[in-house]
PDB file of C-alpha atoms in Angstrom:
ATOM      1  CA  UNK D   1     -36.670 -23.983 138.208  1.00  0.00           C
ATOM      2  CA  UNK D   2     -35.758 -20.588 135.754  1.00  0.00           C
ATOM      3  CA  UNK D   3     -38.766 -18.756 136.540  1.00  0.00           C
ATOM      4  CA  UNK D   4     -37.349 -19.286 140.360  1.00  0.00           C
ATOM      5  CA  UNK D   5     -33.876 -18.327 139.725  1.00  0.00           C
ATOM      6  CA  UNK D   6     -35.894 -14.757 137.494  1.00  0.00           C
ATOM      7  CA  UNK D   7     -37.995 -13.803 140.606  1.00  0.00           C
ATOM      8  CA  UNK D   8     -34.902 -14.010 143.147  1.00  0.00           C
ATOM      9  CA  UNK D   9     -33.064 -12.320 140.890  1.00  0.00           C
ATOM     10  CA  UNK D  10     -36.255  -9.841 140.486  1.00  0.00           C
ATOM     11  CA  UNK D  11     -36.510  -9.183 144.857  1.00  0.00           C
ATOM     12  CA  UNK D  12     -32.754  -9.147 145.044  1.00  0.00           C
ATOM     13  CA  UNK D  13     -32.655  -6.073 141.918  1.00  0.00           C
ATOM     14  CA  UNK D  14     -36.028  -4.205 144.340  1.00  0.00           C
ATOM     15  CA  UNK D  15     -33.567  -4.872 147.557  1.00  0.00           C
ATOM     16  CA  UNK D  16     -30.705  -2.949 145.953  1.00  0.00           C
ATOM     17  CA  UNK D  17     -33.450  -0.480 144.434  1.00  0.00           C
ATOM     18  CA  UNK D  18     -34.941  -0.148 147.717  1.00  0.00           C
ATOM     19  CA  UNK D  19     -31.205   0.432 149.326  1.00  0.00           C
ATOM     20  CA  UNK D  20     -29.983   3.368 146.653  1.00  0.00           C
ATOM     21  CA  UNK D  21     -27.220   0.351 144.645  1.00  0.00           C
ATOM     22  CA  UNK D  22     -29.179  -0.657 141.975  1.00  0.00           C
ATOM     23  CA  UNK D  23     -30.947   1.256 138.550  1.00  0.00           C
ATOM     24  CA  UNK D  24     -34.531   1.005 137.563  1.00  0.00           C
ATOM     25  CA  UNK D  25     -33.444   0.091 134.557  1.00  0.00           C
ATOM     26  CA  UNK D  26     -32.399  -3.162 135.953  1.00  0.00           C
ATOM     27  CA  UNK D  27     -35.025  -3.690 137.788  1.00  0.00           C
ATOM     28  CA  UNK D  28     -37.225  -3.738 134.913  1.00  0.00           C
ATOM     29  CA  UNK D  29     -35.183  -5.860 132.721  1.00  0.00           C
ATOM     30  CA  UNK D  30     -35.533  -8.165 135.378  1.00  0.00           C
ATOM     31  CA  UNK D  31     -39.332  -8.147 135.850  1.00  0.00           C
ATOM     32  CA  UNK D  32     -39.527  -8.279 131.968  1.00  0.00           C
ATOM     33  CA  UNK D  33     -36.796 -12.152 132.541  1.00  0.00           C
ATOM     34  CA  UNK D  34     -39.391 -13.242 135.447  1.00  0.00           C
ATOM     35  CA  UNK D  35     -42.805 -12.299 133.067  1.00  0.00           C
ATOM     36  CA  UNK D  36     -41.303 -13.406 130.245  1.00  0.00           C
ATOM     37  CA  UNK D  37     -40.528 -16.917 131.408  1.00  0.00           C
ATOM     38  CA  UNK D  38     -43.836 -16.912 133.514  1.00  0.00           C
ATOM     39  CA  UNK D  39     -46.095 -16.350 130.004  1.00  0.00           C
ATOM     40  CA  UNK D  40     -43.379 -18.571 127.989  1.00  0.00           C
ATOM     41  CA  UNK D  41     -44.566 -22.192 131.311  1.00  0.00           C
ATOM     42  CA  UNK D  42     -48.112 -20.555 130.511  1.00  0.00           C
ATOM     43  CA  UNK D  43     -48.144 -20.798 126.451  1.00  0.00           C
ATOM     44  CA  UNK D  44     -46.130 -24.263 127.393  1.00  0.00           C
ATOM     45  CA  UNK D  45     -49.069 -25.252 128.882  1.00  0.00           C
ATOM     46  CA  UNK D  46     -51.962 -24.086 126.652  1.00  0.00           C
ATOM     47  CA  UNK D  47     -50.033 -26.018 124.270  1.00  0.00           C
ATOM     48  CA  UNK D  48     -49.965 -29.651 126.195  1.00  0.00           C
ATOM     49  CA  UNK D  49     -53.990 -29.284 126.628  1.00  0.00           C
ATOM     50  CA  UNK D  50     -54.068 -27.869 122.801  1.00  0.00           C
ATOM     51  CA  UNK D  51     -52.456 -31.507 121.726  1.00  0.00           C
ATOM     52  CA  UNK D  52     -53.594 -33.490 124.723  1.00  0.00           C
ATOM     53  CA  UNK D  53     -58.014 -32.525 122.981  1.00  0.00           C
ATOM     54  CA  UNK D  54     -55.909 -33.321 119.869  1.00  0.00           C
ATOM     55  CA  UNK D  55     -54.845 -36.606 120.589  1.00  0.00           C
ATOM     56  CA  UNK D  56     -58.175 -37.343 121.761  1.00  0.00           C
ATOM     57  CA  UNK D  57     -60.152 -36.381 118.573  1.00  0.00           C
ATOM     58  CA  UNK D  58     -57.724 -38.464 116.959  1.00  0.00           C
ATOM     59  CA  UNK D  59     -58.498 -41.734 119.257  1.00  0.00           C
ATOM     60  CA  UNK D  60     -62.262 -40.707 118.667  1.00  0.00           C
ATOM     61  CA  UNK D  61     -61.525 -40.771 114.579  1.00  0.00           C
ATOM     62  CA  UNK D  62     -59.767 -44.293 114.919  1.00  0.00           C
ATOM     63  CA  UNK D  63     -62.509 -45.797 117.192  1.00  0.00           C
ATOM     64  CA  UNK D  64     -65.365 -44.046 114.794  1.00  0.00           C
ATOM     65  CA  UNK D  65     -63.279 -46.871 112.068  1.00  0.00           C
ATOM     66  CA  UNK D  66     -64.247 -49.512 114.724  1.00  0.00           C
ATOM     67  CA  UNK D  67     -67.856 -51.333 113.666  1.00  0.00           C
ATOM     68  CA  UNK D  68     -69.815 -52.531 117.186  1.00  0.00           C
ATOM     69  CA  UNK D  69     -72.309 -54.709 117.393  1.00  0.00           C
ATOM     70  CA  UNK D  70     -75.116 -54.117 120.438  1.00  0.00           C
ATOM     71  CA  UNK D  71     -75.590 -57.484 120.784  1.00  0.00           C
ATOM     72  CA  UNK D  72     -73.690 -61.042 119.325  1.00  0.00           C
ATOM     73  CA  UNK D  73     -75.043 -63.024 116.831  1.00  0.00           C
ATOM     74  CA  UNK D  74     -74.886 -63.788 114.277  1.00  0.00           C
ATOM     75  CA  UNK D  75     -74.414 -61.608 110.318  1.00  0.00           C
ATOM     76  CA  UNK D  76     -77.694 -62.524 108.241  1.00  0.00           C
ATOM     77  CA  UNK D  77     -77.736 -60.154 105.415  1.00  0.00           C
ATOM     78  CA  UNK D  78     -74.624 -57.479 104.275  1.00  0.00           C
ATOM     79  CA  UNK D  79     -76.127 -54.087 103.230  1.00  0.00           C
ATOM     80  CA  UNK D  80     -72.768 -51.709 102.963  1.00  0.00           C
ATOM     81  CA  UNK D  81     -69.976 -53.091 100.491  1.00  0.00           C
ATOM     82  CA  UNK D  82     -66.917 -51.402 100.465  1.00  0.00           C
ATOM     83  CA  UNK D  83     -65.756 -48.043 100.081  1.00  0.00           C
ATOM     84  CA  UNK D  84     -69.517 -47.199 100.634  1.00  0.00           C
ATOM     85  CA  UNK D  85     -69.849 -44.089 102.692  1.00  0.00           C
ATOM     86  CA  UNK D  86     -71.256 -45.078 106.689  1.00  0.00           C
ATOM     87  CA  UNK D  87     -72.809 -43.676 108.999  1.00  0.00           C
ATOM     88  CA  UNK D  88     -74.123 -44.248 112.192  1.00  0.00           C
ATOM     89  CA  UNK D  89     -76.897 -41.638 111.928  1.00  0.00           C
ATOM     90  CA  UNK D  90     -79.681 -41.165 108.480  1.00  0.00           C
ATOM     91  CA  UNK D  91     -77.872 -38.464 107.004  1.00  0.00           C
ATOM     92  CA  UNK D  92     -81.404 -37.385 104.936  1.00  0.00           C
ATOM     93  CA  UNK D  93     -80.334 -38.963 101.732  1.00  0.00           C
ATOM     94  CA  UNK D  94     -77.142 -38.909  99.420  1.00  0.00           C
ATOM     95  CA  UNK D  95     -74.777 -41.335  98.885  1.00  0.00           C
ATOM     96  CA  UNK D  96     -74.415 -42.791 102.677  1.00  0.00           C
ATOM     97  CA  UNK D  97     -75.725 -45.617 104.138  1.00  0.00           C
ATOM     98  CA  UNK D  98     -76.781 -45.985 107.510  1.00  0.00           C
ATOM     99  CA  UNK D  99     -76.886 -50.024 108.233  1.00  0.00           C
ATOM    100  CA  UNK D 100     -74.560 -52.304 106.990  1.00  0.00           C
ATOM    101  CA  UNK D 101     -76.011 -55.737 108.249  1.00  0.00           C
ATOM    102  CA  UNK D 102     -78.087 -57.804 109.510  1.00  0.00           C
ATOM    103  CA  UNK D 103     -77.532 -59.341 112.940  1.00  0.00           C
ATOM    104  CA  UNK D 104     -79.247 -61.949 114.556  1.00  0.00           C
ATOM    105  CA  UNK D 105     -79.202 -63.333 117.887  1.00  0.00           C
ATOM    106  CA  UNK D 106     -79.972 -67.151 117.472  1.00  0.00           C
ATOM    107  CA  UNK D 107     -80.591 -66.840 121.811  1.00  0.00           C
ATOM    108  CA  UNK D 108     -83.836 -65.059 121.313  1.00  0.00           C
ATOM    109  CA  UNK D 109     -85.088 -66.442 118.059  1.00  0.00           C
ATOM    110  CA  UNK D 110     -88.756 -63.667 116.900  1.00  0.00           C
ATOM    111  CA  UNK D 111     -90.657 -64.909 114.291  1.00  0.00           C
ATOM    112  CA  UNK D 112     -93.584 -62.710 112.633  1.00  0.00           C
ATOM    113  CA  UNK D 113     -96.484 -64.802 111.386  1.00  0.00           C
ATOM    114  CA  UNK D 114     -99.578 -63.863 109.532  1.00  0.00           C
ATOM    115  CA  UNK D 115    -102.719 -65.555 111.055  1.00  0.00           C
ATOM    116  CA  UNK D 116    -105.971 -65.621 108.972  1.00  0.00           C
ATOM    117  CA  UNK D 117    -108.470 -63.326 110.690  1.00  0.00           C
ATOM    118  CA  UNK D 118    -110.721 -65.573 111.097  1.00  0.00           C
ATOM    119  CA  UNK D 119    -108.682 -67.554 113.885  1.00  0.00           C
ATOM    120  CA  UNK D 120    -107.203 -64.260 115.308  1.00  0.00           C
ATOM    121  CA  UNK D 121    -109.696 -65.152 118.641  1.00  0.00           C
ATOM    122  CA  UNK D 122    -107.800 -67.655 119.248  1.00  0.00           C
ATOM    123  CA  UNK D 123    -104.339 -66.323 119.719  1.00  0.00           C
ATOM    124  CA  UNK D 124    -103.397 -64.502 122.746  1.00  0.00           C
ATOM    125  CA  UNK D 125    -100.200 -63.216 124.613  1.00  0.00           C
ATOM    126  CA  UNK D 126     -97.869 -66.094 126.325  1.00  0.00           C
ATOM    127  CA  UNK D 127     -99.619 -68.989 124.738  1.00  0.00           C
ATOM    128  CA  UNK D 128     -97.362 -71.673 123.101  1.00  0.00           C
ATOM    129  CA  UNK D 129     -97.264 -72.542 119.699  1.00  0.00           C
ATOM    130  CA  UNK D 130     -94.616 -74.928 117.907  1.00  0.00           C
ATOM    131  CA  UNK D 131     -93.375 -72.890 114.590  1.00  0.00           C
ATOM    132  CA  UNK D 132     -92.048 -74.651 111.991  1.00  0.00           C
ATOM    133  CA  UNK D 133     -89.758 -73.221 109.103  1.00  0.00           C
ATOM    134  CA  UNK D 134     -90.780 -74.126 105.349  1.00  0.00           C
ATOM    135  CA  UNK D 135     -87.262 -74.728 104.608  1.00  0.00           C
ATOM    136  CA  UNK D 136     -86.607 -77.016 108.122  1.00  0.00           C
ATOM    137  CA  UNK D 137     -89.464 -78.877 108.514  1.00  0.00           C
ATOM    138  CA  UNK D 138     -88.007 -81.911 110.567  1.00  0.00           C
ATOM    139  CA  UNK D 139     -87.358 -78.889 113.321  1.00  0.00           C
ATOM    140  CA  UNK D 140     -90.178 -78.070 115.578  1.00  0.00           C
ATOM    141  CA  UNK D 141     -89.046 -74.544 116.924  1.00  0.00           C
ATOM    142  CA  UNK D 142     -91.026 -74.030 121.014  1.00  0.00           C
ATOM    143  CA  UNK D 143     -92.693 -70.635 120.951  1.00  0.00           C
ATOM    144  CA  UNK D 144     -94.789 -68.281 122.994  1.00  0.00           C
ATOM    145  CA  UNK D 145     -97.122 -65.917 121.251  1.00  0.00           C
ATOM    146  CA  UNK D 146     -95.315 -62.045 122.198  1.00  0.00           C
ATOM    147  CA  UNK D 147     -97.555 -59.597 120.607  1.00  0.00           C
ATOM    148  CA  UNK D 148    -100.780 -59.614 118.180  1.00  0.00           C
ATOM    149  CA  UNK D 149    -100.411 -56.342 116.261  1.00  0.00           C
ATOM    150  CA  UNK D 150    -103.484 -54.958 115.976  1.00  0.00           C
ATOM    151  CA  UNK D 151    -103.328 -54.102 112.110  1.00  0.00           C
ATOM    152  CA  UNK D 152    -104.736 -56.335 109.580  1.00  0.00           C
ATOM    153  CA  UNK D 153    -104.011 -56.995 105.451  1.00  0.00           C
ATOM    154  CA  UNK D 154    -106.739 -56.360 104.103  1.00  0.00           C
ATOM    155  CA  UNK D 155    -105.698 -58.018 100.741  1.00  0.00           C
ATOM    156  CA  UNK D 156    -104.601 -61.931 102.678  1.00  0.00           C
ATOM    157  CA  UNK D 157    -107.192 -61.035 104.838  1.00  0.00           C
ATOM    158  CA  UNK D 158    -104.494 -61.568 107.862  1.00  0.00           C
ATOM    159  CA  UNK D 159    -102.992 -60.559 111.008  1.00  0.00           C
ATOM    160  CA  UNK D 160     -99.452 -59.715 111.753  1.00  0.00           C
ATOM    161  CA  UNK D 161     -98.073 -62.513 114.978  1.00  0.00           C
ATOM    162  CA  UNK D 162     -94.652 -61.960 116.664  1.00  0.00           C
ATOM    163  CA  UNK D 163     -93.749 -65.117 118.860  1.00  0.00           C
ATOM    164  CA  UNK D 164     -90.681 -65.528 121.134  1.00  0.00           C
ATOM    165  CA  UNK D 165     -88.896 -69.297 120.506  1.00  0.00           C
ATOM    166  CA  UNK D 166     -88.514 -70.095 123.927  1.00  0.00           C
ATOM    167  CA  UNK D 167     -85.529 -72.777 123.672  1.00  0.00           C
ATOM    168  CA  UNK D 168     -82.669 -70.276 123.158  1.00  0.00           C
ATOM    169  CA  UNK D 169     -80.158 -71.902 121.191  1.00  0.00           C
ATOM    170  CA  UNK D 170     -81.067 -73.398 117.538  1.00  0.00           C
ATOM    171  CA  UNK D 171     -82.015 -76.818 117.175  1.00  0.00           C
ATOM    172  CA  UNK D 172     -81.948 -78.484 114.226  1.00  0.00           C
ATOM    173  CA  UNK D 173     -84.058 -82.145 114.708  1.00  0.00           C
TER     174      UNK D 173
END
């Protein structure tokens, strides 16, 4: 509003100078006033942009304090303690922890099994198996073979096999 008024005043004085009614000093004063108001507006617009970016930076810092998991599940182990520094990326040593906890998706259980190498020729991908855990001997878990890990443990003479639960949610018998 004040810029428009200053520009109109500048135009009036320019017309008066053209008709030799006003002085050059009046014109210079009106021009400086209009330019000053335009510069103040530009500065205020820049200040708004800086403030918006600062708010966005603070919002990001606040969002970084929220811990989100890539899937829903159950926490099976807590690795970080209150007060420890954590980071989503490896910091290359020091006192920064990259993993806070271990989460297990109970809808897609995977089990690693050590199979005696003399029996590994009987195992193939997609084969149905039934897993039983030592802690829950009555719980029979229907599974299928996902993969045979192509490395053997020489000390135990075993090969690791990964199996996937086909039942979905854990079900105790």
